[in-house]
């Protein structure tokens, strides 16, 4: 079971901006994920929960609102998806995360 982010870091203007990243499932099992941000005031992440098919990928959108330049991070918790689950948010509550991926985020002036 492996999950990677491409690109592995995010740099956006402190005045606000967007960045798209691809989560890639390198394993043979369907994965479920949940994304947490160290700064929920200035960053919005879409989607927060989701599934990634075996050897598949999922795009995530990071949107930053205007604020002071600083360093933040996203932490993506993931696990094997429960069989026949269709609601990622509800299903994530029933799993124990098996790994994490961290995306450092920089807001530049």
PDB file of C-alpha atoms in Angstrom:
ATOM      1  CA  UNK A   1       0.000   0.000   0.000  1.00  0.00           C
ATOM      2  CA  UNK A   2       1.523   3.301  -1.060  1.00  0.00           C
ATOM      3  CA  UNK A   3       0.300   6.804  -1.741  1.00  0.00           C
ATOM      4  CA  UNK A   4       2.310   9.646  -3.252  1.00  0.00           C
ATOM      5  CA  UNK A   5       1.579  13.272  -4.098  1.00  0.00           C
ATOM      6  CA  UNK A   6       2.651  14.921  -7.357  1.00  0.00           C
ATOM      7  CA  UNK A   7       3.982  17.561  -7.053  1.00  0.00           C
ATOM      8  CA  UNK A   8       5.194  16.781  -3.495  1.00  0.00           C
ATOM      9  CA  UNK A   9       5.086  20.436  -2.329  1.00  0.00           C
ATOM     10  CA  UNK A  10       2.795  23.440  -2.802  1.00  0.00           C
ATOM     11  CA  UNK A  11       3.833  27.055  -3.350  1.00  0.00           C
ATOM     12  CA  UNK A  12       1.165  29.723  -3.818  1.00  0.00           C
ATOM     13  CA  UNK A  13       1.141  33.541  -3.591  1.00  0.00           C
ATOM     14  CA  UNK A  14       0.298  34.933  -0.128  1.00  0.00           C
ATOM     15  CA  UNK A  15      -2.265  37.129  -1.915  1.00  0.00           C
ATOM     16  CA  UNK A  16      -4.171  33.940  -2.805  1.00  0.00           C
ATOM     17  CA  UNK A  17      -4.072  31.311  -5.500  1.00  0.00           C
ATOM     18  CA  UNK A  18      -4.666  27.695  -6.485  1.00  0.00           C
ATOM     19  CA  UNK A  19      -2.549  24.593  -6.843  1.00  0.00           C
ATOM     20  CA  UNK A  20      -3.584  21.180  -8.179  1.00  0.00           C
ATOM     21  CA  UNK A  21      -1.919  17.997  -6.958  1.00  0.00           C
ATOM     22  CA  UNK A  22      -2.372  14.375  -7.947  1.00  0.00           C
ATOM     23  CA  UNK A  23      -2.608  11.650  -5.297  1.00  0.00           C
ATOM     24  CA  UNK A  24      -1.308   8.419  -6.818  1.00  0.00           C
ATOM     25  CA  UNK A  25      -2.152   4.966  -5.463  1.00  0.00           C
ATOM     26  CA  UNK A  26       0.858   2.743  -6.171  1.00  0.00           C
ATOM     27  CA  UNK A  27      -0.736  -0.373  -4.712  1.00  0.00           C
ATOM     28  CA  UNK A  28      -3.132  -3.108  -5.726  1.00  0.00           C
ATOM     29  CA  UNK A  29      -5.877  -2.182  -3.234  1.00  0.00           C
ATOM     30  CA  UNK A  30      -8.458   0.608  -3.284  1.00  0.00           C
ATOM     31  CA  UNK A  31      -7.474   3.344  -0.821  1.00  0.00           C
ATOM     32  CA  UNK A  32      -9.515   5.792   1.231  1.00  0.00           C
ATOM     33  CA  UNK A  33      -8.064   9.138   2.339  1.00  0.00           C
ATOM     34  CA  UNK A  34      -8.698  12.152   4.564  1.00  0.00           C
ATOM     35  CA  UNK A  35      -6.793  15.445   4.242  1.00  0.00           C
ATOM     36  CA  UNK A  36      -5.997  17.685   7.221  1.00  0.00           C
ATOM     37  CA  UNK A  37      -4.513  21.181   6.986  1.00  0.00           C
ATOM     38  CA  UNK A  38      -2.404  23.002   9.553  1.00  0.00           C
ATOM     39  CA  UNK A  39      -4.151  26.239   8.482  1.00  0.00           C
ATOM     40  CA  UNK A  40      -7.887  25.998   7.869  1.00  0.00           C
ATOM     41  CA  UNK A  41      -8.269  29.789   7.953  1.00  0.00           C
ATOM     42  CA  UNK A  42      -6.364  30.442   4.705  1.00  0.00           C
ATOM     43  CA  UNK A  43      -6.493  27.093   2.863  1.00  0.00           C
ATOM     44  CA  UNK A  44      -9.433  25.203   1.372  1.00  0.00           C
ATOM     45  CA  UNK A  45      -8.934  21.655   0.127  1.00  0.00           C
ATOM     46  CA  UNK A  46     -11.203  19.824  -2.322  1.00  0.00           C
ATOM     47  CA  UNK A  47     -11.965  16.988  -1.763  1.00  0.00           C
ATOM     48  CA  UNK A  48     -11.228  16.397   1.941  1.00  0.00           C
ATOM     49  CA  UNK A  49     -12.269  12.705   1.773  1.00  0.00           C
ATOM     50  CA  UNK A  50     -12.084  10.307  -1.152  1.00  0.00           C
ATOM     51  CA  UNK A  51     -11.258   6.970  -2.705  1.00  0.00           C
ATOM     52  CA  UNK A  52      -8.427   6.103  -5.087  1.00  0.00           C
ATOM     53  CA  UNK A  53      -8.705   2.967  -7.216  1.00  0.00           C
ATOM     54  CA  UNK A  54      -5.796   0.488  -7.411  1.00  0.00           C
ATOM     55  CA  UNK A  55      -3.000   1.976  -9.574  1.00  0.00           C
ATOM     56  CA  UNK A  56      -5.232   5.048  -9.986  1.00  0.00           C
ATOM     57  CA  UNK A  57      -5.023   8.703  -9.080  1.00  0.00           C
ATOM     58  CA  UNK A  58      -7.174  11.537  -7.740  1.00  0.00           C
ATOM     59  CA  UNK A  59      -6.699  15.275  -8.259  1.00  0.00           C
ATOM     60  CA  UNK A  60      -6.934  17.550  -5.243  1.00  0.00           C
ATOM     61  CA  UNK A  61      -7.317  21.324  -5.404  1.00  0.00           C
ATOM     62  CA  UNK A  62      -5.603  23.561  -2.847  1.00  0.00           C
ATOM     63  CA  UNK A  63      -6.991  27.113  -2.684  1.00  0.00           C
ATOM     64  CA  UNK A  64      -5.353  29.810  -0.582  1.00  0.00           C
ATOM     65  CA  UNK A  65      -7.072  33.018   0.453  1.00  0.00           C
ATOM     66  CA  UNK A  66      -5.088  36.201   1.107  1.00  0.00           C
ATOM     67  CA  UNK A  67      -2.998  36.255   4.267  1.00  0.00           C
ATOM     68  CA  UNK A  68       0.491  36.748   5.647  1.00  0.00           C
ATOM     69  CA  UNK A  69       3.251  34.636   4.063  1.00  0.00           C
ATOM     70  CA  UNK A  70       4.008  31.538   6.162  1.00  0.00           C
ATOM     71  CA  UNK A  71       4.772  27.843   6.071  1.00  0.00           C
ATOM     72  CA  UNK A  72       1.937  25.329   6.502  1.00  0.00           C
ATOM     73  CA  UNK A  73       1.301  21.698   5.607  1.00  0.00           C
ATOM     74  CA  UNK A  74      -1.288  19.188   4.500  1.00  0.00           C
ATOM     75  CA  UNK A  75      -1.304  15.751   6.061  1.00  0.00           C
ATOM     76  CA  UNK A  76      -3.061  13.044   4.077  1.00  0.00           C
ATOM     77  CA  UNK A  77      -4.097  10.011   6.133  1.00  0.00           C
ATOM     78  CA  UNK A  78      -4.857   6.875   4.130  1.00  0.00           C
ATOM     79  CA  UNK A  79      -5.859   3.233   4.541  1.00  0.00           C
ATOM     80  CA  UNK A  80      -7.276   0.347   2.558  1.00  0.00           C
ATOM     81  CA  UNK A  81     -10.890   1.184   1.724  1.00  0.00           C
ATOM     82  CA  UNK A  82     -13.577  -0.950   3.363  1.00  0.00           C
ATOM     83  CA  UNK A  83     -15.242  -3.305   0.878  1.00  0.00           C
ATOM     84  CA  UNK A  84     -18.370  -1.922  -0.821  1.00  0.00           C
ATOM     85  CA  UNK A  85     -18.062   1.506   0.843  1.00  0.00           C
ATOM     86  CA  UNK A  86     -19.434   4.407  -1.184  1.00  0.00           C
ATOM     87  CA  UNK A  87     -19.335   7.351   1.267  1.00  0.00           C
ATOM     88  CA  UNK A  88     -15.685   8.178   1.945  1.00  0.00           C
ATOM     89  CA  UNK A  89     -16.382  10.464   4.919  1.00  0.00           C
ATOM     90  CA  UNK A  90     -18.552   7.881   6.694  1.00  0.00           C
ATOM     91  CA  UNK A  91     -16.245   4.983   5.805  1.00  0.00           C
ATOM     92  CA  UNK A  92     -13.080   6.758   6.987  1.00  0.00           C
ATOM     93  CA  UNK A  93     -14.477   6.773  10.540  1.00  0.00           C
ATOM     94  CA  UNK A  94     -14.378   2.959  10.531  1.00  0.00           C
ATOM     95  CA  UNK A  95     -10.721   2.547   9.500  1.00  0.00           C
ATOM     96  CA  UNK A  96      -7.383   3.007  11.223  1.00  0.00           C
ATOM     97  CA  UNK A  97      -5.036   5.079   9.036  1.00  0.00           C
ATOM     98  CA  UNK A  98      -2.179   2.912   7.752  1.00  0.00           C
ATOM     99  CA  UNK A  99       0.031   5.748   6.543  1.00  0.00           C
ATOM    100  CA  UNK A 100       0.422   9.461   5.924  1.00  0.00           C
ATOM    101  CA  UNK A 101       1.741  11.719   3.200  1.00  0.00           C
ATOM    102  CA  UNK A 102       2.742  15.302   4.034  1.00  0.00           C
ATOM    103  CA  UNK A 103       2.641  18.134   1.497  1.00  0.00           C
ATOM    104  CA  UNK A 104       4.553  21.205   2.713  1.00  0.00           C
ATOM    105  CA  UNK A 105       2.824  24.452   1.702  1.00  0.00           C
ATOM    106  CA  UNK A 106       4.538  27.824   1.268  1.00  0.00           C
ATOM    107  CA  UNK A 107       2.815  31.156   0.795  1.00  0.00           C
ATOM    108  CA  UNK A 108       5.195  33.619  -0.808  1.00  0.00           C
ATOM    109  CA  UNK A 109       5.023  37.401  -0.947  1.00  0.00           C
TER     110      UNK A 109
END
